[in-house]
mmCIF file of C-alpha atoms in Angstrom:
data_model
loop_
_atom_site.group_PDB
_atom_site.id
_atom_site.type_symbol
_atom_site.label_atom_id
_atom_site.label_comp_id
_atom_site.label_asym_id
_atom_site.label_seq_id
_atom_site.Cartn_x
_atom_site.Cartn_y
_atom_site.Cartn_z
ATOM 1 C CA MET S 4 51.574 -31.469 -37.094
ATOM 2 C CA ALA S 5 49.207 -29.734 -34.712
ATOM 3 C CA GLY S 6 49.928 -26.436 -36.394
ATOM 4 C CA LEU S 7 48.892 -27.887 -39.743
ATOM 5 C CA VAL S 8 45.421 -28.816 -38.548
ATOM 6 C CA PRO S 9 42.935 -26.254 -39.909
ATOM 7 C CA PRO S 10 40.786 -24.474 -37.284
ATOM 8 C CA VAL S 11 37.344 -25.828 -36.737
ATOM 9 C CA THR S 12 34.587 -23.371 -37.637
ATOM 10 C CA THR S 13 31.138 -23.644 -36.151
ATOM 11 C CA THR S 14 28.263 -22.573 -38.326
ATOM 12 C CA ILE S 15 25.014 -21.479 -36.743
ATOM 13 C CA PRO S 16 21.984 -22.657 -38.631
ATOM 14 C CA ALA S 17 19.881 -19.896 -40.067
ATOM 15 C CA ASP S 18 16.793 -21.390 -38.474
ATOM 16 C CA ALA S 19 18.289 -21.001 -34.964
ATOM 17 C CA SER S 20 18.091 -17.175 -34.973
ATOM 18 C CA LYS S 21 14.571 -17.320 -36.326
ATOM 19 C CA THR S 22 13.564 -19.753 -33.597
ATOM 20 C CA LYS S 23 15.040 -17.461 -30.908
ATOM 21 C CA LYS S 24 13.123 -14.473 -32.238
ATOM 22 C CA ALA S 25 9.955 -16.528 -32.354
ATOM 23 C CA ASP S 26 10.415 -17.516 -28.707
ATOM 24 C CA GLU S 27 10.775 -13.847 -27.739
ATOM 25 C CA LYS S 28 7.457 -12.893 -29.298
ATOM 26 C CA THR S 29 4.803 -11.877 -26.795
ATOM 27 C CA ASP S 30 1.799 -14.110 -26.421
ATOM 28 C CA TYR S 31 -0.928 -11.497 -25.995
ATOM 29 C CA MET S 32 -3.492 -14.215 -25.276
ATOM 30 C CA ASN S 33 -1.663 -15.217 -22.068
ATOM 31 C CA LEU S 34 -0.773 -11.940 -20.371
ATOM 32 C CA PRO S 35 -0.410 -11.871 -16.551
ATOM 33 C CA CYS S 36 -3.199 -10.548 -14.352
ATOM 34 C CA PRO S 37 -2.338 -7.065 -12.986
ATOM 35 C CA ILE S 38 -2.629 -5.955 -9.390
ATOM 36 C CA PRO S 39 -5.776 -4.055 -8.263
ATOM 37 C CA PHE S 40 -6.043 -0.446 -9.418
ATOM 38 C CA GLU S 41 -6.051 0.844 -5.834
ATOM 39 C CA GLU S 42 -2.677 -0.850 -5.128
ATOM 40 C CA ILE S 43 -0.629 0.393 -8.092
ATOM 41 C CA HIS S 44 1.677 2.424 -5.786
ATOM 42 C CA ARG S 45 2.041 -0.265 -3.101
ATOM 43 C CA GLU S 46 5.825 -0.811 -3.455
ATOM 44 C CA ALA S 47 6.499 2.933 -3.143
ATOM 45 C CA LEU S 48 4.078 3.291 -0.229
ATOM 46 C CA MET S 49 5.805 0.488 1.679
ATOM 47 C CA SER S 50 9.086 2.444 1.580
ATOM 48 C CA LEU S 51 7.883 6.048 1.655
ATOM 49 C CA LYS S 52 4.798 5.821 3.898
ATOM 50 C CA PRO S 53 5.695 3.773 6.989
ATOM 51 C CA GLU S 54 3.116 3.740 9.778
ATOM 52 C CA THR S 55 4.885 6.247 12.009
ATOM 53 C CA PHE S 56 3.515 7.200 15.419
ATOM 54 C CA GLU S 57 4.392 9.361 18.420
ATOM 55 C CA GLY S 58 4.646 8.202 22.008
ATOM 56 C CA LEU S 59 4.212 4.642 23.269
ATOM 57 C CA ARG S 60 2.471 1.738 21.534
ATOM 58 C CA PHE S 61 1.969 -1.820 22.731
ATOM 59 C CA ASP S 62 0.233 -4.497 20.640
ATOM 60 C CA PHE S 63 -0.590 -7.993 21.850
ATOM 61 C CA THR S 64 -2.231 -10.716 19.756
ATOM 62 C CA LYS S 65 -3.377 -14.041 21.198
ATOM 63 C CA GLY S 66 -4.367 -16.849 18.871
ATOM 64 C CA LEU S 67 -7.186 -19.017 20.213
ATOM 65 C CA ASN S 68 -7.042 -21.447 17.301
ATOM 66 C CA GLN S 69 -5.782 -21.512 13.716
ATOM 67 C CA LYS S 70 -8.512 -19.141 12.502
ATOM 68 C CA PHE S 71 -9.576 -16.999 15.472
ATOM 69 C CA SER S 72 -7.466 -14.552 17.481
ATOM 70 C CA LEU S 73 -7.905 -11.623 19.863
ATOM 71 C CA SER S 74 -5.809 -8.468 19.955
ATOM 72 C CA HIS S 75 -5.154 -5.728 22.502
ATOM 73 C CA SER S 76 -3.497 -2.408 21.720
ATOM 74 C CA VAL S 77 -2.503 0.452 24.024
ATOM 75 C CA SER S 78 -1.198 3.793 22.775
ATOM 76 C CA MET S 79 -0.154 6.872 24.744
ATOM 77 C CA GLY S 80 1.111 10.085 23.224
ATOM 78 C CA PRO S 81 0.193 13.559 22.011
ATOM 79 C CA THR S 82 -2.432 14.123 19.326
ATOM 80 C CA GLU S 83 -2.443 17.061 16.928
ATOM 81 C CA ILE S 84 -5.532 19.268 16.867
ATOM 82 C CA PRO S 85 -6.517 21.683 14.073
ATOM 83 C CA SER S 86 -5.268 25.224 14.547
ATOM 84 C CA GLN S 87 -5.335 28.483 12.576
ATOM 85 C CA SER S 88 -1.752 29.281 13.533
ATOM 86 C CA ALA S 89 1.352 27.888 11.851
ATOM 87 C CA GLU S 90 2.493 26.182 15.056
ATOM 88 C CA THR S 91 1.422 22.625 15.785
ATOM 89 C CA ILE S 92 -0.815 22.209 18.847
ATOM 90 C CA LYS S 93 -0.788 18.838 20.622
ATOM 91 C CA ILE S 94 -2.744 17.468 23.561
ATOM 92 C CA PRO S 95 -1.871 14.321 25.549
ATOM 93 C CA THR S 96 -4.131 11.357 24.808
ATOM 94 C CA SER S 97 -4.299 7.625 25.475
ATOM 95 C CA HIS S 98 -6.332 4.867 23.822
ATOM 96 C CA TYR S 99 -7.091 1.214 24.327
ATOM 97 C CA GLU S 100 -8.237 -0.902 21.397
ATOM 98 C CA PHE S 101 -9.760 -4.367 21.525
ATOM 99 C CA GLY S 102 -9.913 -6.464 18.397
ATOM 100 C CA ALA S 103 -11.179 -9.794 17.150
ATOM 101 C CA ASN S 104 -9.912 -11.494 13.990
ATOM 102 C CA TYR S 105 -11.265 -14.433 12.037
ATOM 103 C CA ILE S 106 -9.094 -15.448 9.086
ATOM 104 C CA ASP S 107 -10.094 -18.276 6.764
ATOM 105 C CA PRO S 108 -8.798 -19.013 3.244
ATOM 106 C CA ASN S 109 -12.057 -17.625 1.802
ATOM 107 C CA LEU S 110 -13.322 -15.337 4.572
ATOM 108 C CA MET S 111 -11.690 -12.633 6.703
ATOM 109 C CA LEU S 112 -13.484 -10.775 9.511
ATOM 110 C CA ILE S 113 -11.705 -8.041 11.486
ATOM 111 C CA GLY S 114 -13.269 -5.860 14.173
ATOM 112 C CA ARG S 115 -11.853 -3.102 16.386
ATOM 113 C CA VAL S 116 -13.447 -1.077 19.190
ATOM 114 C CA LEU S 117 -11.758 1.867 20.947
ATOM 115 C CA THR S 118 -12.351 3.519 24.291
ATOM 116 C CA ASP S 119 -13.476 6.742 22.602
ATOM 117 C CA GLY S 120 -16.470 4.917 21.094
ATOM 118 C CA ARG S 121 -15.186 4.270 17.593
ATOM 119 C CA LEU S 122 -15.950 0.916 16.003
ATOM 120 C CA ASN S 123 -14.147 -0.336 12.906
ATOM 121 C CA ALA S 124 -15.115 -3.433 10.944
ATOM 122 C CA ARG S 125 -13.663 -5.021 7.823
ATOM 123 C CA VAL S 126 -14.897 -8.014 5.819
ATOM 124 C CA LYS S 127 -13.339 -9.792 2.854
ATOM 125 C CA TRP S 128 -15.206 -12.717 1.319
ATOM 126 C CA ASP S 129 -13.969 -14.663 -1.703
ATOM 127 C CA LEU S 130 -17.199 -15.935 -3.239
ATOM 128 C CA THR S 131 -15.265 -17.606 -6.088
ATOM 129 C CA ASP S 132 -11.664 -17.698 -7.254
ATOM 130 C CA ASN S 133 -12.341 -14.582 -9.348
ATOM 131 C CA PHE S 134 -15.021 -12.649 -7.437
ATOM 132 C CA THR S 135 -14.447 -10.979 -4.051
ATOM 133 C CA VAL S 136 -16.687 -8.811 -1.874
ATOM 134 C CA LYS S 137 -15.165 -6.349 0.595
ATOM 135 C CA ALA S 138 -16.867 -4.192 3.203
ATOM 136 C CA ASN S 139 -15.446 -1.474 5.458
ATOM 137 C CA ALA S 140 -17.302 0.479 8.119
ATOM 138 C CA GLN S 141 -16.486 2.988 10.855
ATOM 139 C CA LEU S 142 -19.013 4.070 13.457
ATOM 140 C CA THR S 143 -18.366 7.054 15.732
ATOM 141 C CA ASN S 144 -20.243 9.168 18.275
ATOM 142 C CA GLU S 145 -19.609 12.309 16.234
ATOM 143 C CA PRO S 146 -22.437 13.280 13.883
ATOM 144 C CA HIS S 147 -21.880 12.761 10.140
ATOM 145 C CA MET S 148 -18.514 11.051 10.743
ATOM 146 C CA SER S 149 -19.615 7.422 10.400
ATOM 147 C CA HIS S 150 -19.148 5.846 7.004
ATOM 148 C CA GLY S 151 -19.298 2.532 5.202
ATOM 149 C CA MET S 152 -18.278 1.172 1.812
ATOM 150 C CA PHE S 153 -18.732 -1.993 -0.256
ATOM 151 C CA ASN S 154 -16.261 -3.127 -2.923
ATOM 152 C CA PHE S 155 -16.965 -5.743 -5.571
ATOM 153 C CA ASP S 156 -13.755 -7.007 -7.187
ATOM 154 C CA TYR S 157 -13.530 -9.234 -10.250
ATOM 155 C CA LYS S 158 -10.241 -10.826 -11.311
ATOM 156 C CA GLY S 159 -10.072 -11.751 -14.979
ATOM 157 C CA LYS S 160 -7.403 -13.597 -16.890
ATOM 158 C CA ASP S 161 -5.447 -10.458 -17.728
ATOM 159 C CA TYR S 162 -7.488 -7.660 -16.133
ATOM 160 C CA ARG S 163 -9.109 -6.522 -12.880
ATOM 161 C CA SER S 164 -12.277 -4.525 -12.364
ATOM 162 C CA GLN S 165 -13.846 -3.035 -9.261
ATOM 163 C CA PHE S 166 -17.118 -1.344 -8.342
ATOM 164 C CA GLN S 167 -17.540 0.702 -5.146
ATOM 165 C CA ILE S 168 -20.590 2.003 -3.353
ATOM 166 C CA GLY S 169 -20.604 3.952 -0.100
ATOM 167 C CA ASN S 170 -22.735 6.194 2.057
ATOM 168 C CA GLY S 171 -23.240 9.764 0.937
ATOM 169 C CA ALA S 172 -24.209 8.510 -2.547
ATOM 170 C CA LEU S 173 -20.619 7.591 -3.354
ATOM 171 C CA PHE S 174 -20.103 5.453 -6.454
ATOM 172 C CA GLY S 175 -16.866 4.431 -8.107
ATOM 173 C CA ALA S 176 -15.544 2.007 -10.708
ATOM 174 C CA SER S 177 -12.068 1.090 -11.936
ATOM 175 C CA TYR S 178 -10.529 -1.145 -14.596
ATOM 176 C CA PHE S 179 -6.912 -2.258 -15.017
ATOM 177 C CA GLN S 180 -5.705 -4.184 -18.065
ATOM 178 C CA SER S 181 -2.390 -5.836 -18.932
ATOM 179 C CA VAL S 182 -1.322 -4.731 -22.411
ATOM 180 C CA SER S 183 2.090 -6.463 -22.336
ATOM 181 C CA PRO S 184 3.961 -8.785 -19.956
ATOM 182 C CA HIS S 185 5.288 -5.718 -18.077
ATOM 183 C CA LEU S 186 2.863 -2.856 -18.798
ATOM 184 C CA SER S 187 -0.655 -2.340 -17.418
ATOM 185 C CA LEU S 188 -3.043 0.530 -18.170
ATOM 186 C CA GLY S 189 -6.371 1.482 -16.669
ATOM 187 C CA GLY S 190 -8.703 4.134 -15.376
ATOM 188 C CA GLU S 191 -11.293 4.996 -12.752
ATOM 189 C CA VAL S 192 -14.414 7.132 -12.369
ATOM 190 C CA PHE S 193 -16.296 8.264 -9.263
ATOM 191 C CA TRP S 194 -19.361 10.245 -8.282
ATOM 192 C CA ALA S 195 -19.896 11.767 -4.812
ATOM 193 C CA GLY S 196 -23.566 12.652 -4.765
ATOM 194 C CA GLN S 197 -23.509 14.276 -1.333
ATOM 195 C CA HIS S 198 -20.892 16.816 -2.423
ATOM 196 C CA ARG S 199 -21.987 16.924 -6.079
ATOM 197 C CA LYS S 200 -18.493 16.080 -7.313
ATOM 198 C CA SER S 201 -17.293 13.695 -9.968
ATOM 199 C CA GLY S 202 -13.938 12.742 -11.395
ATOM 200 C CA ILE S 203 -12.070 10.527 -13.807
ATOM 201 C CA GLY S 204 -8.503 9.270 -13.671
ATOM 202 C CA TYR S 205 -5.981 7.280 -15.685
ATOM 203 C CA ALA S 206 -2.981 5.239 -14.585
ATOM 204 C CA GLY S 207 -0.158 3.131 -15.947
ATOM 205 C CA ARG S 208 2.263 0.719 -14.309
ATOM 206 C CA TYR S 209 5.450 -0.786 -15.736
ATOM 207 C CA GLU S 210 7.023 -3.602 -13.738
ATOM 208 C CA THR S 211 10.071 -5.854 -14.142
ATOM 209 C CA ASP S 212 12.082 -8.009 -11.756
ATOM 210 C CA LYS S 213 14.249 -5.024 -10.820
ATOM 211 C CA MET S 214 11.983 -1.964 -10.954
ATOM 212 C CA VAL S 215 8.423 -0.648 -10.770
ATOM 213 C CA ALA S 216 7.342 2.654 -12.356
ATOM 214 C CA THR S 217 3.834 4.062 -11.906
ATOM 215 C CA GLY S 218 2.062 7.151 -13.172
ATOM 216 C CA GLN S 219 -1.411 8.436 -12.330
ATOM 217 C CA VAL S 220 -3.407 11.545 -13.285
ATOM 218 C CA ALA S 221 -6.944 12.585 -12.325
ATOM 219 C CA SER S 222 -9.375 15.352 -13.215
ATOM 220 C CA THR S 223 -9.325 16.455 -9.555
ATOM 221 C CA GLY S 224 -5.899 17.954 -10.247
ATOM 222 C CA MET S 225 -3.737 15.148 -8.911
ATOM 223 C CA VAL S 226 -0.611 13.941 -10.702
ATOM 224 C CA ALA S 227 1.277 11.116 -8.965
ATOM 225 C CA LEU S 228 4.485 9.473 -10.131
ATOM 226 C CA SER S 229 6.470 6.801 -8.297
ATOM 227 C CA TYR S 230 9.521 4.688 -9.004
ATOM 228 C CA VAL S 231 11.027 1.778 -7.044
ATOM 229 C CA GLN S 232 14.408 0.240 -7.851
ATOM 230 C CA LYS S 233 15.192 -3.166 -6.363
ATOM 231 C CA VAL S 234 18.936 -2.982 -5.737
ATOM 232 C CA SER S 235 18.996 -6.491 -4.270
ATOM 233 C CA GLU S 236 16.670 -8.906 -2.494
ATOM 234 C CA LYS S 237 17.138 -6.899 0.713
ATOM 235 C CA VAL S 238 17.500 -3.317 -0.491
ATOM 236 C CA SER S 239 15.031 -1.137 -2.406
ATOM 237 C CA LEU S 240 15.186 2.553 -3.274
ATOM 238 C CA ALA S 241 12.007 4.542 -3.937
ATOM 239 C CA SER S 242 10.949 8.010 -5.030
ATOM 240 C CA ASP S 243 7.672 9.753 -5.714
ATOM 241 C CA PHE S 244 6.367 13.046 -7.084
ATOM 242 C CA MET S 245 2.998 14.539 -6.175
ATOM 243 C CA TYR S 246 1.582 17.577 -7.934
ATOM 244 C CA ASN S 247 -1.824 19.225 -7.839
ATOM 245 C CA TYR S 248 -2.240 21.519 -10.843
ATOM 246 C CA MET S 249 -5.247 23.231 -9.238
ATOM 247 C CA SER S 250 -3.730 24.148 -5.870
ATOM 248 C CA LYS S 251 -0.157 24.193 -7.280
ATOM 249 C CA ASP S 252 1.102 22.057 -4.381
ATOM 250 C CA VAL S 253 4.220 20.042 -5.192
ATOM 251 C CA THR S 254 5.924 17.376 -3.068
ATOM 252 C CA ALA S 255 8.745 15.008 -3.945
ATOM 253 C CA SER S 256 10.425 12.424 -1.737
ATOM 254 C CA VAL S 257 13.096 9.736 -1.840
ATOM 255 C CA GLY S 258 13.390 6.778 0.490
ATOM 256 C CA TYR S 259 14.814 3.352 1.140
ATOM 257 C CA ASP S 260 13.743 -0.049 2.426
ATOM 258 C CA TYR S 261 16.488 -2.205 3.963
ATOM 259 C CA ILE S 262 15.671 -5.724 5.193
ATOM 260 C CA LEU S 263 18.282 -7.314 7.465
ATOM 261 C CA ARG S 264 18.289 -10.728 9.086
ATOM 262 C CA GLN S 265 16.642 -9.517 12.310
ATOM 263 C CA CYS S 266 15.197 -6.119 11.402
ATOM 264 C CA ARG S 267 13.698 -3.920 8.722
ATOM 265 C CA LEU S 268 14.635 -0.262 8.314
ATOM 266 C CA ARG S 269 12.664 2.226 6.228
ATOM 267 C CA GLY S 270 13.122 5.946 5.811
ATOM 268 C CA LYS S 271 12.566 8.946 3.555
ATOM 269 C CA ILE S 272 13.164 12.653 3.117
ATOM 270 C CA ASP S 273 10.832 14.942 1.173
ATOM 271 C CA SER S 274 11.084 18.319 -0.515
ATOM 272 C CA ASN S 275 9.573 20.038 2.546
ATOM 273 C CA GLY S 276 12.541 18.973 4.669
ATOM 274 C CA CYS S 277 10.617 16.340 6.626
ATOM 275 C CA THR S 278 12.722 13.272 7.508
ATOM 276 C CA THR S 279 11.210 9.953 8.574
ATOM 277 C CA ALA S 280 12.708 6.697 9.855
ATOM 278 C CA PHE S 281 10.979 3.514 10.977
ATOM 279 C CA LEU S 282 12.744 0.475 12.491
ATOM 280 C CA GLU S 283 11.241 -2.945 13.224
ATOM 281 C CA GLU S 284 13.571 -5.211 15.205
ATOM 282 C CA ARG S 285 12.751 -8.855 15.889
ATOM 283 C CA LEU S 286 13.970 -9.586 19.403
ATOM 284 C CA ASN S 287 12.591 -13.116 19.570
ATOM 285 C CA MET S 288 10.003 -15.310 17.937
ATOM 286 C CA GLY S 289 6.734 -13.350 18.200
ATOM 287 C CA LEU S 290 8.383 -10.318 19.862
ATOM 288 C CA ASN S 291 9.200 -7.162 17.858
ATOM 289 C CA PHE S 292 10.601 -3.819 18.985
ATOM 290 C CA ILE S 293 9.589 -0.684 17.025
ATOM 291 C CA LEU S 294 11.247 2.727 16.802
ATOM 292 C CA SER S 295 9.618 5.616 14.919
ATOM 293 C CA ALA S 296 10.936 9.116 14.209
ATOM 294 C CA GLU S 297 9.693 12.042 12.136
ATOM 295 C CA ILE S 298 11.477 15.402 12.117
ATOM 296 C CA ASP S 299 10.097 18.506 10.437
ATOM 297 C CA HIS S 300 12.429 21.455 11.079
ATOM 298 C CA LYS S 301 10.312 23.824 9.004
ATOM 299 C CA LYS S 302 7.242 23.356 11.215
ATOM 300 C CA LYS S 303 9.337 22.688 14.328
ATOM 301 C CA ASP S 304 7.466 19.436 14.748
ATOM 302 C CA TYR S 305 9.363 16.449 16.145
ATOM 303 C CA LYS S 306 7.742 13.052 16.651
ATOM 304 C CA PHE S 307 9.418 10.093 18.340
ATOM 305 C CA GLY S 308 7.816 6.825 19.317
ATOM 306 C CA PHE S 309 8.677 3.342 20.482
ATOM 307 C CA GLY S 310 6.632 0.222 20.919
ATOM 308 C CA LEU S 311 6.446 -3.550 21.336
ATOM 309 C CA THR S 312 4.505 -6.076 19.330
ATOM 310 C CA VAL S 313 3.802 -9.465 20.898
ATOM 311 C CA GLY S 314 2.219 -12.362 19.024
#
């Protein structure tokens, strides 16, 4: 008798497919807010531009309370000096850096002073939920080497804008707009009055849960492309392409970012044959061990460093 029972057929209402298509329509009145224009390459920079160093580095940070902390940093190693020859010239140097940090939900103050007389200061103040003021300054004993800059950032519902002003009659402005849930487009302009130079640039960024693609072009001759593929939650692969159509300089690189349970490993190799690796190992709570390596066989330049970070 079971074989005589006719098969049951399921009919899908015609309205169901229409409802699904309606749900997939983009609501252009509720697009996400993009990242700042100056950070459009941040995922690629994290993988391809690790903060490599040469020699020894020791960083110690002591928190006095929840908002205020002091830092001490010691570095010893060779420093490259400009030379007319193709060979790299290095001289042994050592530095001590003292820092003070004040971090509040709406205010951040960071100061650094070095034994060679340099003073660095950084301020970030969130006046409202949408408006932020930033200030950066560096004071040195060398003439015409000190500089300062103010940034005024505004975060809209689906856009970001920024205005910059700095010493040397430097003015700049940028705007970045979300045009779809995954695509953002924008541009920037600047004027350097001291050098009588101006420029304009355009950029686009496409981002999903698995990848980030960015393109940027400027009237100064720069063309920058980057792509980051998130293989998993712990592994990312990145590549970039830099071209200057005025000087005809071309550089391409590929790299990786691997996050393990106790360490993070980043590395890259570029079209000039330069290989870089950077390892951060967590030995204990508040104690990190750092290894840095950069090998350039073409220039016969080899940089190796190790360090400890406490706090």
